[in-house]
Amino acid sequence: MTSDPPAIEVPNVPRHVAVIMDGNGRWAKQRTRPRAFGHRAGVGAARRIVRACHQHGVEVLTLFAFSQENWQRPPTEVSLLMQLFVRTLTREVKSLHKNGVRIRFIGDHRDFPASLTQLMADSEALTADNTDLTLVVAAGYGGQWDIARAAQSLCADGLPITPENLEARLVLPELPHPDLLIRTGGEKRVSNFLLWQLAYTELLFVDTLWPDFDEAEFAQALSWYSGRQRRFGRVPEGT
Ligand code: IPE
Ligand code: IPE
Ligand code: MG
């Protein structure tokens, strides 16, 4: 957080893991199947990683499911993805609830189908009191949208745009910033994900395509993270 930086630390388990789940299309292409096949396989990987976070004691998992820029994909792919969100949420919400997972959605949902936004609201309400793991699904999300919206809301209230004020108006201000970001699929970019919140996040880029990402590789990512020294701009004591 901007106002109260944590101590210099060699971290153990990250409190908050954020994931850019990339590579579904290429995974399908390798198998000469349509992109939809890769997206469906990607749901399986998401399920595995939710479970793994739970087991490792991660507090928050944020999954980038659909960016604002993804609206520019062919309409057939966009509508397939919307259908897949509806189907996946319908199928998974009960077991997530049973396992103590709280679900939250971030992003601009104005152009989402009403059936989906209703399901999202219902899932958030059902799981609101769960405390084991918070699962944040970023859908229709853009980091620039998040920051611009926060700035706009400060302006509307006549408040100065300071880091602390902005921070308080971003999505989910009560959650810690990501400690670890994993991007699968080999690209080394953040693609307009949590731009503000990634200020001091440890970034891990892996070549594995998202549908192949499994518990073992997630455990390796945590192990890599535990070897990082987080300094937040300072020097370790005794230096
Ligand atoms: C990520 O996989 C899923 C979404 C963006 C919805 P992609 O669909 O981007 O897969 P690639 O990058 O084309 O392989
Ligand atoms: C990022 O992947 C968005 C999600 C994983 C939801 P993209 O495939 O859209 O990113 P670019 O276009 O390669 O940067
Ligand atoms: Mg991609």
mmCIF file of C-alpha atoms and ligand atoms in Angstrom:
data_model
loop_
_atom_site.group_PDB
_atom_site.id
_atom_site.type_symbol
_atom_site.label_atom_id
_atom_site.label_comp_id
_atom_site.label_asym_id
_atom_site.label_seq_id
_atom_site.Cartn_x
_atom_site.Cartn_y
_atom_site.Cartn_z
ATOM 1 C CA MET A 1 0.000 0.000 0.000
ATOM 2 C CA THR A 2 1.198 3.485 -0.685
ATOM 3 C CA SER A 3 0.748 4.864 2.832
ATOM 4 C CA ASP A 4 2.077 1.968 4.879
ATOM 5 C CA PRO A 5 4.736 -0.087 3.092
ATOM 6 C CA PRO A 6 5.359 -3.542 4.485
ATOM 7 C CA ALA A 7 8.710 -4.418 6.041
ATOM 8 C CA ILE A 8 11.571 -5.671 3.869
ATOM 9 C CA GLU A 9 10.942 -9.364 3.794
ATOM 10 C CA VAL A 10 11.840 -12.698 2.333
ATOM 11 C CA PRO A 11 8.316 -13.855 1.731
ATOM 12 C CA ASN A 12 6.940 -17.282 2.203
ATOM 13 C CA VAL A 13 3.462 -17.871 0.799
ATOM 14 C CA PRO A 14 2.112 -14.894 -1.167
ATOM 15 C CA ARG A 15 -1.091 -13.486 0.305
ATOM 16 C CA HIS A 16 -2.381 -12.486 -3.115
ATOM 17 C CA VAL A 17 -1.612 -14.264 -6.398
ATOM 18 C CA ALA A 18 -2.779 -12.739 -9.687
ATOM 19 C CA VAL A 19 -2.789 -14.731 -12.912
ATOM 20 C CA ILE A 20 -2.946 -13.734 -16.576
ATOM 21 C CA MET A 21 -4.339 -16.952 -17.997
ATOM 22 C CA ASP A 22 -2.910 -16.761 -21.508
ATOM 23 C CA GLY A 23 -2.383 -19.344 -24.232
ATOM 24 C CA ASN A 24 -5.749 -21.048 -24.687
ATOM 25 C CA GLY A 25 -5.911 -20.277 -28.416
ATOM 26 C CA ARG A 26 -2.410 -21.545 -29.150
ATOM 27 C CA TRP A 27 -3.069 -24.677 -27.083
ATOM 28 C CA ALA A 28 -6.080 -25.433 -29.291
ATOM 29 C CA LYS A 29 -4.179 -24.583 -32.467
ATOM 30 C CA GLN A 30 -1.446 -27.072 -31.578
ATOM 31 C CA ARG A 31 -4.196 -29.689 -31.559
ATOM 32 C CA THR A 32 -5.777 -28.345 -34.769
ATOM 33 C CA ARG A 33 -8.942 -27.580 -32.823
ATOM 34 C CA PRO A 34 -10.981 -24.349 -32.667
ATOM 35 C CA ARG A 35 -10.046 -21.724 -30.068
ATOM 36 C CA ALA A 36 -13.166 -22.628 -28.100
ATOM 37 C CA PHE A 37 -11.589 -25.977 -27.330
ATOM 38 C CA GLY A 38 -8.681 -24.173 -25.666
ATOM 39 C CA HIS A 39 -10.972 -21.921 -23.646
ATOM 40 C CA ARG A 40 -12.872 -24.927 -22.343
ATOM 41 C CA ALA A 41 -9.609 -26.627 -21.360
ATOM 42 C CA GLY A 42 -8.606 -23.382 -19.645
ATOM 43 C CA VAL A 43 -11.519 -23.742 -17.232
ATOM 44 C CA GLY A 44 -9.964 -26.988 -15.978
ATOM 45 C CA ALA A 45 -6.678 -25.197 -15.272
ATOM 46 C CA ALA A 46 -8.515 -22.439 -13.381
ATOM 47 C CA ARG A 47 -10.256 -25.057 -11.244
ATOM 48 C CA ARG A 48 -6.893 -26.698 -10.415
ATOM 49 C CA ILE A 49 -5.285 -23.418 -9.441
ATOM 50 C CA VAL A 50 -8.188 -22.357 -7.217
ATOM 51 C CA ARG A 51 -7.830 -25.650 -5.373
ATOM 52 C CA ALA A 52 -4.042 -25.283 -5.142
ATOM 53 C CA CYS A 53 -4.341 -21.749 -3.710
ATOM 54 C CA HIS A 54 -6.683 -23.078 -1.093
ATOM 55 C CA GLN A 55 -4.261 -25.851 -0.166
ATOM 56 C CA HIS A 56 -1.237 -23.541 0.032
ATOM 57 C CA GLY A 57 -3.049 -20.978 2.170
ATOM 58 C CA VAL A 58 -3.108 -18.148 -0.386
ATOM 59 C CA GLU A 59 -5.696 -15.564 0.754
ATOM 60 C CA VAL A 60 -6.604 -13.959 -2.576
ATOM 61 C CA LEU A 61 -6.450 -15.293 -6.127
ATOM 62 C CA THR A 62 -7.223 -12.903 -8.976
ATOM 63 C CA LEU A 63 -7.791 -14.440 -12.401
ATOM 64 C CA PHE A 64 -7.753 -12.311 -15.556
ATOM 65 C CA ALA A 65 -10.563 -13.889 -17.560
ATOM 66 C CA PHE A 66 -11.492 -11.200 -20.105
ATOM 67 C CA SER A 67 -9.851 -7.847 -20.774
ATOM 68 C CA GLN A 68 -11.561 -4.746 -22.107
ATOM 69 C CA GLU A 69 -9.468 -5.182 -25.259
ATOM 70 C CA ASN A 70 -10.804 -8.736 -25.665
ATOM 71 C CA TRP A 71 -14.089 -7.164 -26.849
ATOM 72 C CA GLN A 72 -12.237 -6.634 -30.133
ATOM 73 C CA ARG A 73 -12.081 -10.384 -30.786
ATOM 74 C CA PRO A 74 -14.471 -11.880 -33.351
ATOM 75 C CA PRO A 75 -18.073 -11.794 -32.054
ATOM 76 C CA THR A 76 -18.286 -15.590 -32.163
ATOM 77 C CA GLU A 77 -15.333 -15.925 -29.784
ATOM 78 C CA VAL A 78 -16.691 -13.214 -27.471
ATOM 79 C CA SER A 79 -20.090 -14.851 -27.252
ATOM 80 C CA LEU A 80 -18.507 -18.259 -26.729
ATOM 81 C CA LEU A 81 -16.530 -16.813 -23.819
ATOM 82 C CA MET A 82 -19.677 -15.249 -22.306
ATOM 83 C CA GLN A 83 -21.485 -18.582 -22.571
ATOM 84 C CA LEU A 84 -18.529 -20.324 -20.989
ATOM 85 C CA PHE A 85 -18.561 -17.874 -18.050
ATOM 86 C CA VAL A 86 -22.268 -18.535 -17.518
ATOM 87 C CA ARG A 87 -21.860 -22.296 -17.728
ATOM 88 C CA THR A 88 -18.767 -22.377 -15.518
ATOM 89 C CA LEU A 89 -20.265 -20.137 -12.838
ATOM 90 C CA THR A 90 -23.483 -22.138 -12.800
ATOM 91 C CA ARG A 91 -21.544 -25.366 -12.403
ATOM 92 C CA GLU A 92 -18.878 -24.270 -9.960
ATOM 93 C CA VAL A 93 -20.487 -21.832 -7.562
ATOM 94 C CA LYS A 94 -21.957 -24.423 -5.207
ATOM 95 C CA SER A 95 -18.709 -26.284 -4.707
ATOM 96 C CA LEU A 96 -16.767 -23.030 -4.343
ATOM 97 C CA HIS A 97 -19.231 -21.977 -1.652
ATOM 98 C CA LYS A 98 -18.949 -25.330 0.091
ATOM 99 C CA ASN A 99 -15.185 -24.892 0.139
ATOM 100 C CA GLY A 100 -15.361 -21.481 1.793
ATOM 101 C CA VAL A 101 -14.456 -19.448 -1.304
ATOM 102 C CA ARG A 102 -15.708 -15.876 -1.578
ATOM 103 C CA ILE A 103 -16.204 -14.755 -5.182
ATOM 104 C CA ARG A 104 -15.788 -11.165 -6.377
ATOM 105 C CA PHE A 105 -15.916 -9.726 -9.880
ATOM 106 C CA ILE A 106 -14.028 -6.659 -11.084
ATOM 107 C CA GLY A 107 -14.407 -4.827 -14.370
ATOM 108 C CA ASP A 108 -16.872 -2.901 -16.468
ATOM 109 C CA HIS A 109 -19.831 -5.249 -16.865
ATOM 110 C CA ARG A 110 -22.202 -2.891 -18.650
ATOM 111 C CA ASP A 111 -21.951 -4.756 -21.958
ATOM 112 C CA PHE A 112 -22.228 -8.216 -20.427
ATOM 113 C CA PRO A 113 -25.376 -10.267 -21.034
ATOM 114 C CA ALA A 114 -27.942 -9.686 -18.272
ATOM 115 C CA SER A 115 -28.026 -13.409 -17.476
ATOM 116 C CA LEU A 116 -24.313 -13.268 -16.700
ATOM 117 C CA THR A 117 -24.387 -10.125 -14.560
ATOM 118 C CA GLN A 118 -27.292 -11.616 -12.597
ATOM 119 C CA LEU A 119 -25.309 -14.790 -12.011
ATOM 120 C CA MET A 120 -22.286 -12.779 -10.950
ATOM 121 C CA ALA A 121 -24.340 -10.801 -8.439
ATOM 122 C CA ASP A 122 -25.954 -13.990 -7.101
ATOM 123 C CA SER A 123 -22.567 -15.713 -6.719
ATOM 124 C CA GLU A 124 -21.109 -12.735 -4.879
ATOM 125 C CA ALA A 125 -24.108 -12.609 -2.560
ATOM 126 C CA LEU A 126 -24.099 -16.353 -1.865
ATOM 127 C CA THR A 127 -20.399 -16.456 -1.003
ATOM 128 C CA ALA A 128 -20.083 -13.043 0.669
ATOM 129 C CA ASP A 129 -19.388 -14.391 4.172
ATOM 130 C CA ASN A 130 -16.801 -16.988 3.177
ATOM 131 C CA THR A 131 -13.306 -16.408 4.501
ATOM 132 C CA ASP A 132 -11.035 -19.256 3.308
ATOM 133 C CA LEU A 133 -10.033 -17.875 -0.105
ATOM 134 C CA THR A 134 -11.166 -14.799 -2.016
ATOM 135 C CA LEU A 135 -11.429 -15.513 -5.733
ATOM 136 C CA VAL A 136 -11.449 -12.318 -7.781
ATOM 137 C CA VAL A 137 -12.457 -12.719 -11.399
ATOM 138 C CA ALA A 138 -11.360 -9.833 -13.620
ATOM 139 C CA ALA A 139 -13.779 -9.730 -16.546
ATOM 140 C CA GLY A 140 -14.284 -6.704 -18.776
ATOM 141 C CA TYR A 141 -11.422 -5.322 -16.722
ATOM 142 C CA GLY A 142 -8.735 -2.842 -17.733
ATOM 143 C CA GLY A 143 -6.118 -1.277 -15.476
ATOM 144 C CA GLN A 144 -6.499 2.082 -17.229
ATOM 145 C CA TRP A 145 -10.273 1.933 -16.792
ATOM 146 C CA ASP A 146 -9.793 1.229 -13.070
ATOM 147 C CA ILE A 147 -7.463 4.212 -12.530
ATOM 148 C CA ALA A 148 -9.484 6.607 -14.718
ATOM 149 C CA ARG A 149 -12.695 5.671 -12.911
ATOM 150 C CA ALA A 150 -11.087 6.240 -9.511
ATOM 151 C CA ALA A 151 -9.772 9.641 -10.646
ATOM 152 C CA GLN A 152 -13.156 10.600 -12.047
ATOM 153 C CA SER A 153 -14.905 9.715 -8.808
ATOM 154 C CA LEU A 154 -12.432 11.850 -6.817
ATOM 155 C CA CYS A 155 -13.012 14.764 -9.204
ATOM 156 C CA ALA A 156 -16.764 14.390 -8.849
ATOM 157 C CA ASP A 157 -16.364 14.687 -5.067
ATOM 158 C CA GLY A 158 -13.951 17.604 -5.365
ATOM 159 C CA LEU A 159 -11.116 15.636 -3.737
ATOM 160 C CA PRO A 160 -7.435 15.916 -4.671
ATOM 161 C CA ILE A 161 -5.937 13.118 -6.757
ATOM 162 C CA THR A 162 -3.356 11.765 -4.331
ATOM 163 C CA PRO A 163 -2.069 8.173 -4.338
ATOM 164 C CA GLU A 164 -3.942 7.479 -1.087
ATOM 165 C CA ASN A 165 -7.240 8.903 -2.366
ATOM 166 C CA LEU A 166 -6.923 7.060 -5.676
ATOM 167 C CA GLU A 167 -6.074 3.825 -3.933
ATOM 168 C CA ALA A 168 -9.281 4.041 -1.927
ATOM 169 C CA ARG A 169 -11.412 4.350 -5.092
ATOM 170 C CA LEU A 170 -9.854 1.552 -7.126
ATOM 171 C CA VAL A 171 -11.605 -1.801 -7.341
ATOM 172 C CA LEU A 172 -11.488 -3.821 -4.113
ATOM 173 C CA PRO A 173 -9.465 -1.332 -2.052
ATOM 174 C CA GLU A 174 -9.690 -3.558 1.014
ATOM 175 C CA LEU A 175 -7.634 -6.345 -0.546
ATOM 176 C CA PRO A 176 -3.828 -6.448 -0.429
ATOM 177 C CA HIS A 177 -2.037 -5.775 -3.714
ATOM 178 C CA PRO A 178 -0.829 -8.895 -5.563
ATOM 179 C CA ASP A 179 2.432 -10.261 -4.190
ATOM 180 C CA LEU A 180 2.962 -12.554 -7.157
ATOM 181 C CA LEU A 181 1.783 -12.233 -10.767
ATOM 182 C CA ILE A 182 2.005 -15.291 -12.992
ATOM 183 C CA ARG A 183 1.502 -14.916 -16.741
ATOM 184 C CA THR A 184 1.359 -18.128 -18.750
ATOM 185 C CA GLY A 185 1.720 -18.364 -22.528
ATOM 186 C CA GLY A 186 5.183 -16.833 -22.927
ATOM 187 C CA GLU A 187 4.342 -13.131 -23.453
ATOM 188 C CA LYS A 188 6.202 -10.749 -21.160
ATOM 189 C CA ARG A 189 3.663 -7.976 -20.799
ATOM 190 C CA VAL A 190 0.848 -7.026 -18.443
ATOM 191 C CA SER A 191 -1.793 -6.333 -21.129
ATOM 192 C CA ASN A 192 -3.608 -3.634 -19.130
ATOM 193 C CA PHE A 193 -4.148 -5.851 -16.067
ATOM 194 C CA LEU A 194 -3.876 -4.364 -12.549
ATOM 195 C CA LEU A 195 -1.556 -1.493 -13.542
ATOM 196 C CA TRP A 196 -1.651 0.393 -10.261
ATOM 197 C CA GLN A 197 -1.792 -2.627 -7.996
ATOM 198 C CA LEU A 198 1.231 -4.318 -9.638
ATOM 199 C CA ALA A 199 3.612 -1.533 -8.540
ATOM 200 C CA TYR A 200 5.685 -3.862 -6.318
ATOM 201 C CA THR A 201 4.441 -7.272 -7.405
ATOM 202 C CA GLU A 202 6.945 -10.034 -8.208
ATOM 203 C CA LEU A 203 6.425 -10.931 -11.880
ATOM 204 C CA LEU A 204 6.769 -14.469 -13.189
ATOM 205 C CA PHE A 205 6.392 -15.227 -16.902
ATOM 206 C CA VAL A 206 6.193 -18.870 -17.918
ATOM 207 C CA ASP A 207 6.007 -20.398 -21.403
ATOM 208 C CA THR A 208 3.461 -23.051 -20.437
ATOM 209 C CA LEU A 209 0.127 -22.494 -22.160
ATOM 210 C CA TRP A 210 -2.670 -21.929 -19.657
ATOM 211 C CA PRO A 211 -4.577 -25.222 -20.195
ATOM 212 C CA ASP A 212 -1.360 -27.115 -19.320
ATOM 213 C CA PHE A 213 -0.637 -25.117 -16.150
ATOM 214 C CA ASP A 214 -0.972 -27.501 -13.229
ATOM 215 C CA GLU A 215 -0.497 -27.872 -9.478
ATOM 216 C CA ALA A 216 3.172 -28.827 -9.825
ATOM 217 C CA GLU A 217 3.974 -25.717 -11.818
ATOM 218 C CA PHE A 218 1.984 -23.586 -9.410
ATOM 219 C CA ALA A 219 4.024 -25.036 -6.529
ATOM 220 C CA GLN A 220 7.209 -24.150 -8.474
ATOM 221 C CA ALA A 221 5.932 -20.594 -8.865
ATOM 222 C CA LEU A 222 5.379 -20.333 -5.111
ATOM 223 C CA SER A 223 8.838 -21.710 -4.495
ATOM 224 C CA TRP A 224 10.348 -19.116 -6.891
ATOM 225 C CA TYR A 225 8.422 -16.418 -5.036
ATOM 226 C CA SER A 226 9.684 -17.570 -1.658
ATOM 227 C CA GLY A 227 13.245 -16.978 -2.881
ATOM 228 C CA ARG A 228 12.618 -13.346 -3.788
ATOM 229 C CA GLN A 229 13.665 -10.514 -1.491
ATOM 230 C CA ARG A 230 11.115 -7.722 -1.504
ATOM 231 C CA ARG A 231 12.705 -4.393 -0.748
ATOM 232 C CA PHE A 232 10.062 -1.840 -1.752
ATOM 233 C CA GLY A 233 12.794 0.591 -2.726
ATOM 234 C CA ARG A 234 14.749 0.269 0.496
ATOM 235 C CA VAL A 235 17.920 -1.600 1.458
ATOM 236 C CA PRO A 236 17.951 -4.578 3.819
ATOM 237 C CA GLU A 237 19.022 -3.959 7.421
ATOM 238 C CA GLY A 238 22.762 -4.244 8.034
ATOM 239 C CA THR A 239 23.602 -3.183 4.469
HETATM 240 C C1 IPE B 1 -6.373 -16.311 -22.935
HETATM 241 O O1 IPE B 1 -6.021 -17.117 -24.000
HETATM 242 C C2 IPE B 1 -7.865 -16.284 -22.704
HETATM 243 C C3 IPE B 1 -8.480 -14.985 -22.984
HETATM 244 C C4 IPE B 1 -7.867 -13.896 -23.345
HETATM 245 C C5 IPE B 1 -9.930 -14.916 -22.838
HETATM 246 P P1 IPE B 1 -5.963 -16.545 -25.480
HETATM 247 O O2 IPE B 1 -7.309 -16.716 -26.096
HETATM 248 O O3 IPE B 1 -5.424 -15.168 -25.497
HETATM 249 O O4 IPE B 1 -4.931 -17.554 -26.147
HETATM 250 P P2 IPE B 1 -3.756 -17.197 -27.146
HETATM 251 O O5 IPE B 1 -2.922 -16.125 -26.510
HETATM 252 O O6 IPE B 1 -4.396 -16.737 -28.412
HETATM 253 O O7 IPE B 1 -2.993 -18.475 -27.302
HETATM 254 C C1 IPE B 2 -4.565 -11.063 -21.677
HETATM 255 O O1 IPE B 2 -4.377 -11.948 -22.737
HETATM 256 C C2 IPE B 2 -5.989 -11.071 -21.211
HETATM 257 C C3 IPE B 2 -6.444 -12.297 -20.554
HETATM 258 C C4 IPE B 2 -5.728 -13.345 -20.277
HETATM 259 C C5 IPE B 2 -7.823 -12.286 -20.148
HETATM 260 P P1 IPE B 2 -4.457 -11.438 -24.247
HETATM 261 O O2 IPE B 2 -4.182 -12.622 -25.098
HETATM 262 O O3 IPE B 2 -5.701 -10.711 -24.493
HETATM 263 O O4 IPE B 2 -3.233 -10.405 -24.303
HETATM 264 P P2 IPE B 2 -2.389 -9.856 -25.530
HETATM 265 O O5 IPE B 2 -3.340 -9.432 -26.593
HETATM 266 O O6 IPE B 2 -1.526 -11.000 -26.001
HETATM 267 O O7 IPE B 2 -1.561 -8.759 -24.951
HETATM 268 MG MG MG B 3 -3.554 -14.400 -25.637
#
